[in-house]
Amino acid sequence: MKVSFNWLREYVDIDLAPDELGENLTMAGFEVESISKVDANLNNVVVGKIVSLKPHPNADKLSLCQVSTGGHLYSVVCGAANMISGGYVALALEGALLPNGVKIKNTRIRGELSQGMMCSEEELKIGRDSKGILILQDDGLELGKGIASALNLEDYIFEINITPNRPDCLSIIGIAREIASITGKILKIPKIEFREGNEKIDKLTSVEIHDPELCPRYSASLITDVTIGLSPFWMRRRLESAGIRPISNVVDVTNYVLMEFGQPLHAFDFDLLSERRIVVQRADDGDVFTSLDGMERPLFSDTLMICDGEKPVAIGGIMGGLNSEVSEDTSNVLIESAYFNPTNIRKTSKKLGLQTEASYRFERGVDYGGVIRALNRATQLVLDFCGGKAAKGVVDQYPSPIFPEEIPLSINKANKILGTSLKKGKVKRYLKSIELDVKDLDKDKVIVKIPSFRMDLHREIDLIEEVARLDGYNNIPTTTPVVRVKTASKNPVQVLQDKAKDILASMGYYEVVNYSFISPLSVVLLNLNAEHPYKRFISIKNPLREDQSIMRTTLIPGLLNTMKTNVYNKNLNLKLFELGTVFYSVKEKELPREKKMLSALATGLRYGESWSFPGEGIDFYDIKGSLENLFEGLNIMNFNFLSTTDIPYLHHGKSSIIMVDNTEIGTVGEVHSAVLEGYELSNTVYIFELDFDLMVKHTFSDKKIKPLSKYPPIYRDIALIVDEGVQFKDIYNAINKLSNKLVDNIQVFDVYRGKSVAHGKKSLAYRIKYQSYERTLTDKEVNNIHEKLVSNLVEKVGARIRE
């Protein structure tokens, strides 16, 4: 926000130099981004007074004026239409160099001597008016005094960064209040006095609020018989210092009060309002409204409109309409002062792509208690500069009054948080200096009543922050915090994650980390049906790229894309894994579901290229063996692999569901050729994916070490002929069901299909270790157990002893 140094001094006595003031404001929490000096450079331009004027004898459109500077009388030829005898003017004397480059010298115009030039605002570059000369108000101006000094043109403009939580400082008085607090001076609020007419305003107009949630308060005043024209030079000068273009006296007054009090106002041509009343209501979707800037703007059902008896006349809190604009023909003016819902104004401003000085303040929150004060100030200034007559009273619709908060503050707590030792009296003085009402509660506490302009103060900690700011952040003592250095320990899940990574790395797998954002196409390439869980992905509203527009539901696309990059770079023998989070959408209006997954990929040669190893490719049993080692390392028991044909991205007959304790935790198998073709890959690829969160639930942390037996073991071999569909796990489970403690280990040492084995059958040879930890076993005892074991296998799995 731009703030004039001279304007600030109207409300508070400032003894500090501009740069000192800027530093103090910054230390108080208001960052002064820049201070620029406004230097008029108007040497030899002085205050003059037109003593007399008469027509030029040789020119119809020129006049011959006698202009006094107090000690000297100058003859000046001028053609301006607004000259008046006795008027004070800006007189440029011989030798003056105007900002537009014109050098003044004595000359003759149509035979008459002209000893200078009476200047307009535009010629002096102190305003935009070029229609006539600058007529100064006789406010005790000293004749012959330099115009820059007389008009106080030399100024400093502060560019202040106001944080969103301090809308009260989006005004000159708000900044002046802070300066008064910093310097210990008294804030001087303008005295508001004006004469009202006899006719009551409620007989002339009315206001209806149909949506008090969006417009809690709306007030208005009415002024009749005004004269539209230029506002005073000083007012136009101040508005321009704030970056606001002067328009006309009525409009300038509303903008002046906006900058002065921070309360946006709007002036309507009262005669253009149908039924001479105001209705505050929402627009209908699809309505179109032409705003003051001449743009047609589409409206929405949550757009708050200010209407008359028939039509909208303004977008509430943002901009008025062309159909009620104050013009040169306006004679009766209705001035609006209101409080609008900040959230609604912010949303509407964003939807319409329209931000104004008014909306900038309304969306942050204006002083709901200062609505009438700002309205009365505007009425006062309009009467002063535009003439006219004010209706008696104001319209003030305030259906649900907002009451100020009261917050208790503990002085001891404030000192403890800030590390200070401030006394209660000093804290009270600080808070009172920014116009907070402070009363004692007890020896330690005070109760603080929050004024309506401080909408940012809601909690005790907010008041403590104010105390710190007013006392000075540089006065808070510097201390070295006592910190206990303690190494953070990992939780059990994190320990298992690290262990799983270490196990896979020990088997030659490399960890990869892929983006959680993937392309929808990468999921489509997995040949999934419409109901597959991997298709319940979450779309991103504002993706950085099209190929990163959804959240991943599986780690497989990331691994395949990583493989693709490596294959393009001739790295063909790969073992990759990733442990990461996937995301699933659930029911509408529910948060997405997240879970940890562990996935690995293997492709290429089993041992790499070497003269000492055969060039064998990785097969299903390599990836399955990696899983078995992983489960053993994580102490996961009772796992099983069930052959399946229901995994669309894996080959039928070369894929399995991974079960642990009858719970499905993942899949493993060879990636389907159709999937590989979609990823532009031709190598054979094996992959597994595990639900890591479920895996964690099936790990055992109390693994016990069993000592070696001091008694000798006895081994028995057995060869069985079984159907091709019988798996080792079936036989292993059948043996385990006997629950014989002497069976210590079961190992397959041969698989045979051939001449002596029928088609559709296979021969499995097992070596069973019998071991006791308490005594030496006898052959007879082992033979009895072994016979029962063989009989059970014959019965349970349909096995036949191979001769």
C-alpha atoms as one frame of an Amber mdcrd trajectory, in Angstrom:
protein
   0.000   0.000   0.000   1.223   3.506  -0.860   1.168   5.938   2.066   1.965
   9.665   1.944   4.209  10.974   4.716   2.460  14.354   4.622  -0.960  12.714
   4.827   0.103  10.680   7.857   1.149  13.864   9.650  -2.451  15.055   9.493
  -3.358  12.394  12.079  -0.253  12.048  14.239   2.675  14.316  15.058   5.784
  12.710  13.575   9.176  13.862  14.804  11.086  11.104  13.025  12.803  11.401
   9.684  11.173   9.283   6.926  13.917   6.644   6.979  13.726   6.347  10.788
   9.965   6.023  10.598  10.331   3.325   7.936  12.687   1.324  10.142  10.383
   1.606  13.166   7.380   0.471  11.121   9.327  -2.518   9.811  10.348  -3.525
  13.338   6.685  -3.245  14.372   5.693  -5.810  11.742   4.924  -3.558   8.766
   7.586  -4.106   6.154   8.449  -0.857   4.399   9.554  -2.028   0.970  10.589
   1.398  -0.314  10.572   5.118   0.499  10.558   7.438  -2.496  10.909  11.197
  -2.354   8.472  13.310  -4.339  10.386  16.422  -5.406   8.305  19.019  -7.236
  11.322  20.836  -8.828   9.281  24.012  -9.231  11.897  26.711  -8.705  10.694
  30.279  -9.414   7.031  29.206  -9.340   5.319  31.192  -6.574   1.911  31.914
  -5.071   0.269  34.873  -6.795  -3.048  36.696  -6.552  -5.019  38.045  -9.479
  -5.592  41.665  -8.540  -7.385  42.628 -11.712  -8.145  41.313 -15.165  -9.441
  42.909 -18.324  -9.829  41.859 -21.958  -6.747  41.921 -24.103  -7.015  44.926
 -26.439  -5.760  42.987 -29.438  -7.185  39.452 -28.869 -10.753  38.337 -28.117
  -9.827  35.118 -26.263  -7.024  36.526 -24.104  -7.105  38.532 -20.917  -4.614
  40.949 -19.416  -4.118  40.234 -15.707  -2.327  42.025 -12.921  -0.904  39.389
 -10.541   0.560  40.303  -7.160   3.236  38.299  -5.335   3.006  40.487  -2.234
   5.890  42.824  -2.983   5.598  43.100  -6.751   2.907  43.374  -9.399   3.292
  41.426 -12.667   1.442  41.828 -15.929   0.443  38.434 -17.341  -1.423  37.589
 -20.558  -3.586  34.446 -20.154  -6.339  32.690 -22.095  -7.791  30.436 -19.348
 -11.563  30.543 -18.899 -11.586  29.972 -15.120  -9.678  33.088 -14.031 -11.355
  35.164 -11.321 -10.324  38.428  -9.757  -8.944  37.759  -6.297  -8.081  34.159
  -7.083  -4.829  32.647  -5.880  -2.745  31.077  -8.625   0.592  29.364  -9.312
   2.699  31.990 -11.098   5.806  30.909 -12.995   8.200  33.861 -13.231  11.018
  34.565 -15.651  13.715  31.868 -15.389  11.375  29.115 -14.225  11.762  25.727
 -15.951   8.511  23.775 -15.874   8.451  19.942 -15.634   7.173  19.751 -19.234
  10.372  21.462 -20.442   8.935  24.954 -21.036  11.293  27.749 -19.945   9.530
  30.941 -18.824  10.747  34.338 -19.976   9.238  37.792 -20.349   7.661  38.261
 -23.764   5.070  40.282 -25.636   1.849  38.637 -26.716  -0.171  40.560 -29.301
   1.671  43.707 -28.309   1.173  43.374 -24.508   3.944  42.492 -22.031   3.560
  39.155 -20.254   5.936  38.773 -17.276   5.252  35.134 -16.484   2.701  32.376
 -16.804  -0.200  31.226 -14.642   0.014  27.411 -14.691  -2.395  24.499 -14.729
  -2.019  21.294 -12.669  -0.934  19.378 -15.735   1.756  21.928 -16.638   3.191
  21.678 -13.121   2.840  17.819 -13.196   0.990  17.880  -9.888  -2.368  16.777
 -11.290  -4.236  15.834 -14.468  -6.446  18.892 -14.946  -5.443  20.893 -18.006
  -8.732  22.691 -18.725  -7.767  25.814 -16.842  -5.211  27.333 -14.518  -4.779
  26.017 -10.983  -6.965  28.087  -8.633  -5.720  27.741  -5.067  -7.874  27.907
  -1.956  -7.086  30.858   0.252  -6.117  28.927   3.361  -3.731  31.531   4.670
  -1.441  31.227   1.662   1.552  33.575   1.719   1.966  35.571  -1.485   5.348
  35.147  -3.180   6.076  31.882  -1.372   7.385  29.017  -3.482   4.476  26.928
  -4.704   6.095  23.620  -3.652   6.448  24.830  -0.075   3.062  26.561   0.009
   1.196  23.501  -1.209   3.385  21.062   0.686   4.214  19.304  -2.555   7.461
  17.807  -1.354   6.576  14.480   0.144   7.767  10.920   0.806   5.765   7.929
  -0.380   6.061   4.748   1.710   5.405   1.431  -0.024   4.255  -0.773   2.880
   3.605  -4.507   2.702   0.465  -5.087   4.788   0.033  -8.719   5.826  -3.407
 -10.285   5.153  -4.212 -10.492   8.884  -4.021  -6.695   9.328  -6.766  -5.174
   7.142  -7.103  -2.366   9.704  -3.796  -0.992   8.379  -5.037  -0.753   4.797
  -5.812   2.868   5.657  -3.970   6.062   6.550  -5.541   6.176  10.001  -4.620
   2.530  10.609  -0.950   3.237   9.885  -1.130   6.473  11.877  -2.523   4.510
  14.837   0.535   2.261  14.764   2.875   5.261  14.486   1.157   6.875  17.478
   1.726   3.681  19.440   5.385   3.489  18.398   6.171   7.148  19.136   3.907
   7.658  22.142   1.966  10.388  20.348  -1.795  10.930  20.247  -3.855   9.773
  17.278  -5.955  12.644  15.879  -9.179  11.357  14.324 -10.945  13.939  12.100
 -13.892  15.611  13.793 -17.103  14.838  11.926 -19.738  17.576  11.994 -22.319
  18.618   9.416 -25.794  20.066   9.225 -28.650  17.722   8.399 -31.868  18.671
   6.647 -35.312  18.313   8.180 -36.607  15.517   5.955 -35.947  12.076   7.406
 -34.085   9.621   5.194 -36.467   6.739   5.849 -39.214   8.694   4.100 -37.056
   9.094   1.019 -35.426   5.673   0.623 -35.101   2.224   2.190 -32.744  -0.772
   2.299 -33.681  -4.476   2.366 -31.141  -7.240   3.047 -32.325 -10.605   1.714
 -29.109 -12.438   2.576 -27.700 -11.247   5.925 -25.116 -14.052   5.855 -23.370
 -12.401   2.904 -24.189  -8.834   3.958 -24.445  -8.519   7.754 -24.641  -4.705
   7.632 -25.660  -2.117   5.050 -26.043   1.606   5.671 -26.685   4.594   3.432
 -26.965   8.370   3.506 -28.721  10.654   1.032 -27.524  14.065  -0.147 -29.636
  16.163  -2.521 -28.856  19.135  -4.763 -25.138  18.414  -5.097 -22.969  20.011
  -7.774 -20.617  17.672  -9.588 -17.209  19.102 -10.353 -13.561  18.917  -9.430
 -12.584  18.036  -5.904 -10.134  20.331  -4.082  -6.558  20.244  -5.250  -5.228
  18.862  -1.944  -7.675  15.954  -2.092  -6.769  15.107  -5.661  -3.103  15.356
  -4.730  -3.519  12.914  -1.851  -5.474  10.431  -3.937  -2.786  10.478  -6.606
  -0.105   9.883  -3.960  -2.010   6.680  -3.100  -2.204   5.649  -6.765  -5.898
   6.534  -7.215  -7.037   8.593 -10.204  -9.284  11.572  -9.291 -12.634  11.524
 -11.137 -15.128  13.983  -9.646 -15.749  15.521  -6.259 -18.343  12.940  -5.122
 -16.384   9.910  -6.332 -13.138  11.374  -4.983 -14.726  11.753  -1.554 -15.637
   8.043  -1.459 -12.089   7.107  -2.487 -10.621   9.557   0.018 -12.596   7.985
   2.883 -11.597   4.548   1.578  -7.931   5.484   2.010  -8.511   7.439   5.208
 -10.598   4.948   7.206 -10.141   1.756   5.140 -13.912   1.564   4.574 -14.922
   1.178   0.902 -17.893   3.334  -0.094 -19.934   3.675  -3.253 -21.963   6.595
  -4.563 -25.133   5.997  -6.612 -27.002   8.511  -8.717 -30.156   8.413  -6.601
 -32.398   9.478  -9.484 -31.319   6.401 -11.485 -32.463   3.962  -8.775 -35.853
   2.481  -9.595 -38.344   2.925  -6.733 -35.647   4.946  -4.944 -34.580   1.983
  -2.768 -31.822  -0.617  -2.311 -32.258  -4.396  -2.200 -29.293  -6.625  -1.292
 -29.689 -10.123  -2.719 -27.954 -12.923  -4.623 -27.791 -13.034  -8.400 -29.179
 -15.870 -10.512 -26.796 -18.167 -12.388 -26.282 -16.911 -15.904 -27.228 -13.270
 -15.248 -25.007 -10.669 -16.929 -24.088  -7.296 -15.425 -22.231  -4.337 -16.960
 -19.817  -2.893 -14.416 -18.338   0.605 -14.272 -15.395  -0.428 -16.431 -17.800
  -1.184 -19.282 -17.278  -4.961 -19.125 -20.165  -7.425 -19.241 -19.654  -9.870
 -16.399 -21.390 -13.262 -15.961 -22.874 -13.718 -12.512 -23.290 -16.775 -10.284
 -25.777 -17.870  -7.661 -23.378 -16.864  -4.883 -22.643 -13.394  -6.336 -24.027
 -10.732  -4.009 -25.704  -7.920  -5.904 -26.836  -4.472  -4.840 -30.131  -3.843
  -6.606 -32.761  -1.133  -6.804 -36.457  -1.905  -7.046 -36.033  -3.535 -10.467
 -32.452  -4.358 -11.411 -28.880  -4.858 -10.144 -26.876  -1.642  -9.820 -23.602
  -2.923  -8.310 -21.625  -6.079  -7.562 -21.594  -6.018  -3.767 -18.215  -5.060
  -2.348 -16.456  -5.042  -5.718 -17.691  -2.546  -8.333 -20.699  -0.436  -9.220
 -22.609  -0.511 -12.473 -22.848   1.840 -15.424 -26.606   2.103 -14.924 -26.268
   4.069 -11.656 -22.966   5.892 -12.196 -22.496   9.394 -10.811 -22.087  11.765
 -13.777 -21.959  15.501 -14.472 -25.774  15.532 -14.529 -26.137  13.930 -11.092
 -27.830  16.110  -8.472 -28.897  13.597  -5.812 -26.473  11.046  -4.372 -26.986
   7.931  -2.260 -23.788   6.847  -0.499 -23.355   3.191   0.484 -21.281   2.007
   3.447 -21.494  -1.706   4.260 -19.849  -4.783   5.714 -19.756  -7.822   3.427
 -18.790 -11.427   4.132 -15.015 -11.585   3.422 -15.064 -15.176   2.156 -17.831
 -14.486  -0.344 -16.129 -11.338  -1.659 -12.864 -13.260  -2.114 -14.598 -16.069
  -4.037 -16.621 -13.661  -6.177 -13.582 -11.523  -6.985 -11.679 -14.616  -8.072
 -14.543 -15.982 -10.173 -15.035 -12.670 -11.952 -11.310 -12.030 -12.321 -11.941
  -8.576 -10.898 -10.031  -7.069  -7.968 -10.556  -3.486  -6.883  -9.426  -1.331
  -3.964 -12.806  -2.123  -2.397 -12.689  -5.897  -2.869  -9.064  -5.985  -1.660
 -10.266  -4.630   1.694 -13.634  -6.369   1.945 -12.117  -9.817   1.330  -9.714
  -9.257   4.248 -12.380  -7.816   6.535 -13.262  -4.185   7.184 -14.282  -2.568
  10.467 -17.907  -3.632  10.904 -18.203  -1.153  13.785 -16.879   1.748  11.736
 -19.431   1.590   8.925 -21.476   4.586  10.139 -18.441   6.683  11.049 -17.030
   6.344   7.525 -20.475   7.102   6.056 -20.786  10.291   8.118 -17.255  11.357
   7.152 -18.152  10.972   3.470 -21.382  12.924   3.979 -19.428  15.716   5.668
 -16.915  15.984   2.806 -19.596  15.831   0.084 -21.450  18.718   1.767 -18.183
  20.660   2.059 -17.078  20.254  -1.557 -20.254  19.527  -3.514 -22.842  21.574
  -1.651 -26.305  20.161  -1.281 -28.403  19.084   1.675 -28.177  15.861   3.709
 -31.308  13.960   4.648 -31.835  13.589   8.368 -30.253  10.403   9.746 -28.962
   7.338   7.944 -30.373   3.967   6.907 -28.622   1.259   8.911 -29.742  -2.312
   8.347 -27.886  -4.494  10.868 -30.067  -7.579  11.501 -27.478  -9.636  13.410
 -25.085  -7.345  15.296 -21.537  -8.605  15.807 -20.331  -8.111  19.356 -16.659
  -7.555  20.228 -14.692 -10.382  21.834 -13.219 -10.242  25.328  -9.966 -12.133
  25.845  -8.206 -12.737  29.183  -4.430 -12.246  29.215  -1.994 -13.563  31.818
   1.041 -11.289  32.270   3.099 -14.171  33.705   2.270 -16.369  30.724   3.195
 -13.586  28.304   6.572 -13.115  30.024   7.185 -16.863  30.075   6.522 -17.204
  26.352   8.511 -14.103  25.377  11.325 -14.567  27.883  10.726 -11.037  29.200
   9.937  -9.516  32.591   7.382  -6.873  31.632   5.283  -5.335  34.371   1.507
  -5.394  34.217   1.254  -1.612  33.877   3.569  -1.570  30.878   1.631  -4.336
  29.137  -1.604  -2.411  29.696  -0.066   0.767  28.256   1.078  -1.092  25.174
  -2.374  -2.540  24.523  -4.168   0.730  25.216  -1.840   2.522  22.780  -3.459
   0.574  19.909  -6.943   1.367  21.246  -7.643  -1.931  23.003  -9.882  -1.664
  26.073  -7.966  -3.226  29.002  -9.309  -3.890  32.523  -7.828  -5.733  35.504
  -9.114  -9.194  36.368  -6.729 -10.031  39.214  -3.124  -9.473  40.206  -1.839
 -11.333  37.162  -4.588 -11.219  34.548  -6.341  -8.541  32.545  -9.397  -8.739
  30.330  -9.010  -7.177  26.883 -12.011  -6.024  24.869 -11.173  -6.221  21.189
 -12.253  -3.252  19.036 -14.157  -3.991  15.860 -11.278  -2.884  13.608  -8.932
  -5.581  14.964 -10.488  -8.669  13.393  -7.216 -10.588  13.723  -7.250 -10.843
  17.541  -9.077 -13.949  18.802  -6.818 -15.722  21.318  -4.531 -14.950  24.201
  -1.488 -15.766  22.083  -2.562 -13.033  19.624  -2.387 -10.495  22.453   1.010
 -11.829  23.521   2.223 -11.308  19.962   0.966  -7.705  20.115   2.904  -7.160
  23.355   6.073  -8.537  21.740   5.590  -6.343  18.685   4.935  -3.156  20.658
   7.769  -3.752  23.104  10.058  -4.405  20.152  11.211  -7.748  18.826  14.782
  -6.561  19.352  14.074  -6.322  23.111  13.297 -10.028  23.407  16.395 -11.495
  25.076  18.571 -13.885  23.109  18.999 -17.242  24.800  20.465 -20.572  23.821
  17.732 -23.195  24.012  18.422 -26.299  26.060  18.110 -29.217  23.685  18.506
 -32.828  24.679  20.268 -34.619  21.893  18.577 -37.944  21.417  18.798 -40.229
  18.450  15.372 -40.962  17.076  14.648 -44.660  17.077  12.765 -46.377  14.278
   9.420 -47.982  14.875   8.945 -51.720  14.177   7.471 -51.119  10.702  10.411
 -48.957   9.678  12.808 -51.623  10.952  11.045 -54.255   8.797  11.165 -51.935
   5.776  14.921 -51.539   6.135  15.336 -55.280   6.660  13.311 -56.127   3.541
  15.435 -53.723   1.498  18.639 -55.240   2.865  17.480 -58.784   2.046  16.572
 -57.889  -1.534  19.797 -55.924  -1.975  21.781 -58.948  -0.744  20.218 -60.975
  -3.578  21.380 -58.459  -6.190  18.257 -56.291  -6.438  18.619 -52.530  -6.858
  16.143 -50.165  -5.207  14.364 -47.625  -7.411  12.173 -44.683  -6.402   9.512
 -43.617  -8.907   6.980 -40.779  -8.915   3.653 -41.368  -7.197   2.083 -39.589
 -10.196   1.690 -41.779 -13.280  -0.086 -41.772 -16.624  -3.581 -43.304 -16.979
  -2.217 -45.160 -20.032   0.280 -47.060 -17.871  -2.654 -48.633 -15.983  -4.591
 -49.356 -19.180  -1.580 -51.267 -20.557  -1.940 -53.839 -17.734  -5.041 -55.315
 -19.471  -7.218 -54.845 -16.392 -10.967 -55.315 -16.372 -13.240 -52.429 -15.361
 -13.722 -53.721 -11.797 -10.051 -54.290 -10.999  -8.835 -52.426  -7.866  -5.896
 -50.969  -9.804  -8.428 -48.955 -11.850  -9.741 -47.124  -8.768  -7.161 -44.414
  -9.276  -7.367 -40.787  -8.139  -7.129 -38.064 -10.781  -5.131 -34.917 -10.074
  -6.981 -31.654 -10.730  -3.902 -29.653 -11.722  -1.318 -32.128 -13.051   2.096
 -30.864 -14.062   1.999 -33.091 -17.147  -0.479 -35.410 -18.829   1.705 -38.452
 -18.063   1.546 -37.568 -14.358  -2.182 -36.974 -14.021  -3.231 -39.815 -11.672
  -1.971 -41.280  -8.401  -0.501 -44.761  -8.763  -2.497 -47.768  -7.579   0.344
 -50.204  -8.226   4.133 -50.088  -8.385   4.324 -52.301 -11.496   4.119 -49.495
 -14.144   6.977 -47.674 -12.457   9.200 -50.764 -12.525   8.366 -51.528 -16.161
   9.119 -47.931 -17.206  12.421 -48.074 -15.310  13.252 -51.318 -17.095  12.339
 -49.717 -20.421  14.798 -46.876 -19.813  17.542 -49.354 -18.890  16.879 -51.570
 -21.935  17.151 -48.528 -24.208  20.580 -47.970 -22.652  21.612 -51.626 -23.276
  21.349 -52.633 -19.613  19.528 -55.951 -20.107  20.216 -57.945 -16.911  18.098
 -56.319 -14.220  16.899 -56.953 -10.717  14.859 -54.012  -9.417  12.590 -53.423
  -6.439  10.551 -50.563  -4.984   8.933 -50.117  -1.587   6.398 -47.299  -1.821
   2.885 -46.031  -1.225  -0.061 -46.559  -3.543  -3.390 -44.714  -3.448  -6.957
 -45.926  -3.993 -10.163 -43.969  -4.276 -12.981 -45.207  -2.092 -16.528 -43.941
  -1.666 -17.467 -40.456  -2.829 -16.626 -37.700  -0.298 -14.281 -40.061   1.570
 -10.549 -39.589   1.761  -8.412 -41.803  -0.495  -6.878 -44.954   0.996  -3.104
 -45.409   1.150  -1.011 -48.519   1.687   2.588 -49.652   1.392   3.471 -52.067
  -1.386   6.679 -53.938  -2.178   7.306 -54.915  -5.766  10.307 -56.461  -7.543
  11.253 -57.233 -11.152  13.830 -59.639 -12.604  14.863 -60.066 -16.223  17.860
 -61.138 -18.281  20.535 -63.733 -17.429  20.594 -65.538 -14.130  24.338 -65.121
 -13.581  25.224 -62.471 -16.111  27.671 -62.998 -18.965  30.708 -65.051 -17.935
  32.848 -67.844 -19.393  32.427 -69.798 -16.123  28.607 -69.767 -16.029  26.063
 -71.017 -18.529  24.029 -68.271 -20.226  20.775 -69.271 -18.576  17.913 -66.802
 -18.331  16.016 -66.006 -15.152  12.887 -68.118 -14.755   9.861 -68.314 -12.465
  11.757 -70.220  -9.779  14.341 -67.427  -9.459  11.711 -64.844  -8.533   9.901
 -67.404  -6.373  13.162 -68.209  -4.608  13.722 -64.498  -3.962  10.330 -64.393
  -2.288  11.092 -67.433  -0.149  14.376 -65.875   1.000  12.552 -62.637   1.768
   9.880 -64.384   3.834  12.476 -66.426   5.694  14.530 -63.307   6.422  11.449
 -61.465   7.728  10.412 -64.522   9.747   7.126 -65.007   7.875   5.821 -68.562
   8.263   3.075 -70.614   6.621   3.357 -69.018   3.185   2.119 -70.772   0.070
   1.931 -70.192  -3.702  -1.393 -70.977  -5.395  -1.387 -71.298  -9.166  -3.957
 -69.041 -10.848  -5.106 -67.775 -14.245  -6.946 -64.691 -12.931  -4.115 -62.136
 -12.983  -4.590 -60.225 -16.271  -1.072 -58.776 -16.511   0.663 -62.130 -15.826
   0.930 -65.235 -18.070  -1.632 -67.986 -17.408   0.076 -71.008 -15.919   3.106
 -68.934 -14.980   1.562 -66.928 -12.161   0.617 -67.518  -8.550  -1.225 -65.862
  -5.720   0.912 -65.561  -2.588  -0.836 -66.693   0.585   0.246 -66.363   4.208
  -1.921 -68.016   6.864  -4.820 -68.221   4.370  -4.519 -64.457   3.626  -3.735
 -63.235   0.115  -0.835 -60.789   0.318   0.341 -60.531  -3.296   1.046 -62.007
  -6.713   4.065 -63.370  -8.587   4.675 -64.530 -12.114   5.821 -63.824 -15.658
   4.539 -60.585 -17.176   2.145 -61.184 -20.070   3.586 -60.581 -23.534   0.687
 -58.245 -24.419   1.612 -56.015 -21.480   5.275 -56.032 -22.473   4.327 -55.122
 -26.025   2.437 -52.074 -24.731   5.570 -50.986 -22.865   7.680 -51.653 -25.981
   9.580 -54.492 -24.270  10.413 -57.922 -25.681  12.505 -59.484 -22.879  10.986
 -62.060 -20.550  10.121 -60.370 -17.252   9.204 -61.848 -13.881   7.618 -59.708
 -11.223   6.063 -59.901  -7.776   4.005 -57.389  -5.818   3.238 -57.662  -2.097
   0.960 -55.789   0.272   3.658 -54.768   2.724   1.147 -53.623   5.366  -0.347
 -57.147   5.422   3.122 -58.729   5.464   3.985 -56.813   8.625   1.035 -58.394
  10.411   2.375 -61.905   9.664   5.948 -61.445  10.876   7.198 -62.934  14.140
   9.654 -60.904  16.169  10.215 -63.579  18.821  12.327 -65.903  16.705  14.151
 -68.385  18.937  17.493 -70.085  18.394  17.447 -73.881  18.844  20.729 -75.543
  19.895  22.228 -78.357  17.812  21.284 -81.848  18.945  24.099 -83.866  20.514
  22.460 -87.088  19.320  23.048 -88.524  15.830  20.299 -88.147  13.169  18.874
 -90.983  11.028  18.012 -90.398   7.345  15.439 -92.219   5.246  14.887 -91.741
   1.495  11.585 -92.206  -0.245  10.619 -92.047  -3.963   6.965 -91.350  -4.766
   5.058 -91.391  -8.030   2.363 -88.711  -7.992   0.152 -86.824 -10.430   1.739
 -83.871 -12.252  -0.566 -81.486 -10.364   0.776 -82.507  -6.954   3.201 -79.950
  -5.554   5.987 -80.305  -3.057   3.961 -78.196  -0.644   1.127 -80.762  -0.708
   3.492 -83.549   0.358   5.250 -81.292   2.878   1.906 -80.408   4.488   0.790
 -84.071   4.567   3.979 -85.011   6.438   3.662 -82.048   8.825   0.081 -82.990
   9.696   1.420 -86.074  11.448   2.905 -83.638  13.976   5.733 -86.023  14.761
   8.457 -84.110  16.614  11.158 -86.489  15.385  10.718 -85.357  11.739  13.343
 -82.589  11.679  13.726 -81.790   7.974  12.242 -82.713   4.568  14.224 -82.147
   1.380  13.480 -82.867  -2.299  16.581 -84.188  -4.005  15.208 -85.482  -7.300
  12.353 -84.996  -9.779  12.060 -87.559 -12.584   9.795 -87.931 -15.639  10.664
 -90.637 -18.036  10.556 -94.222 -19.276   9.403 -95.961 -16.091   6.921 -93.254
 -15.085   3.508 -93.081 -16.746   2.404 -90.067 -18.734   0.860 -87.371 -16.491
   2.894 -88.632 -13.539   6.210 -87.639 -11.990   8.609 -89.150  -9.507   9.608
 -87.102  -6.444  12.468 -88.289  -4.249  12.627 -87.030  -0.655  15.205 -87.296
   2.087  13.714 -87.128   5.557  15.845 -86.378   8.582  14.810 -87.886  11.900
  16.354 -86.196  14.914  15.825 -86.231  18.675  17.184 -83.617  21.086  16.728
 -85.894  24.089  18.051 -89.362  23.163  19.559 -91.607  20.515  17.014 -93.018
  18.091  16.848 -96.682  17.110  16.308 -98.058  13.607  13.185 -99.878  14.732
  11.642 -96.667  16.128  12.436 -94.695  12.970  11.152 -97.503  10.716   7.783
 -97.501  12.497   7.426 -93.725  12.096   8.558 -93.900   8.473   5.989 -96.577
   7.591   3.152 -94.460   9.045   4.433 -91.475   7.125   4.459 -93.384   3.809
   0.956 -94.768   4.440  -0.334 -91.267   5.114   1.168 -89.962   1.858  -0.415
 -92.758  -0.135  -3.783 -91.947   1.415  -3.655 -88.129   1.345  -2.019 -87.286
  -1.988  -2.587 -90.524  -3.928   1.111 -91.347  -3.995   2.598 -94.701  -5.001
   5.939 -95.976  -3.827   8.378 -96.167  -6.696  10.123 -99.550  -6.831
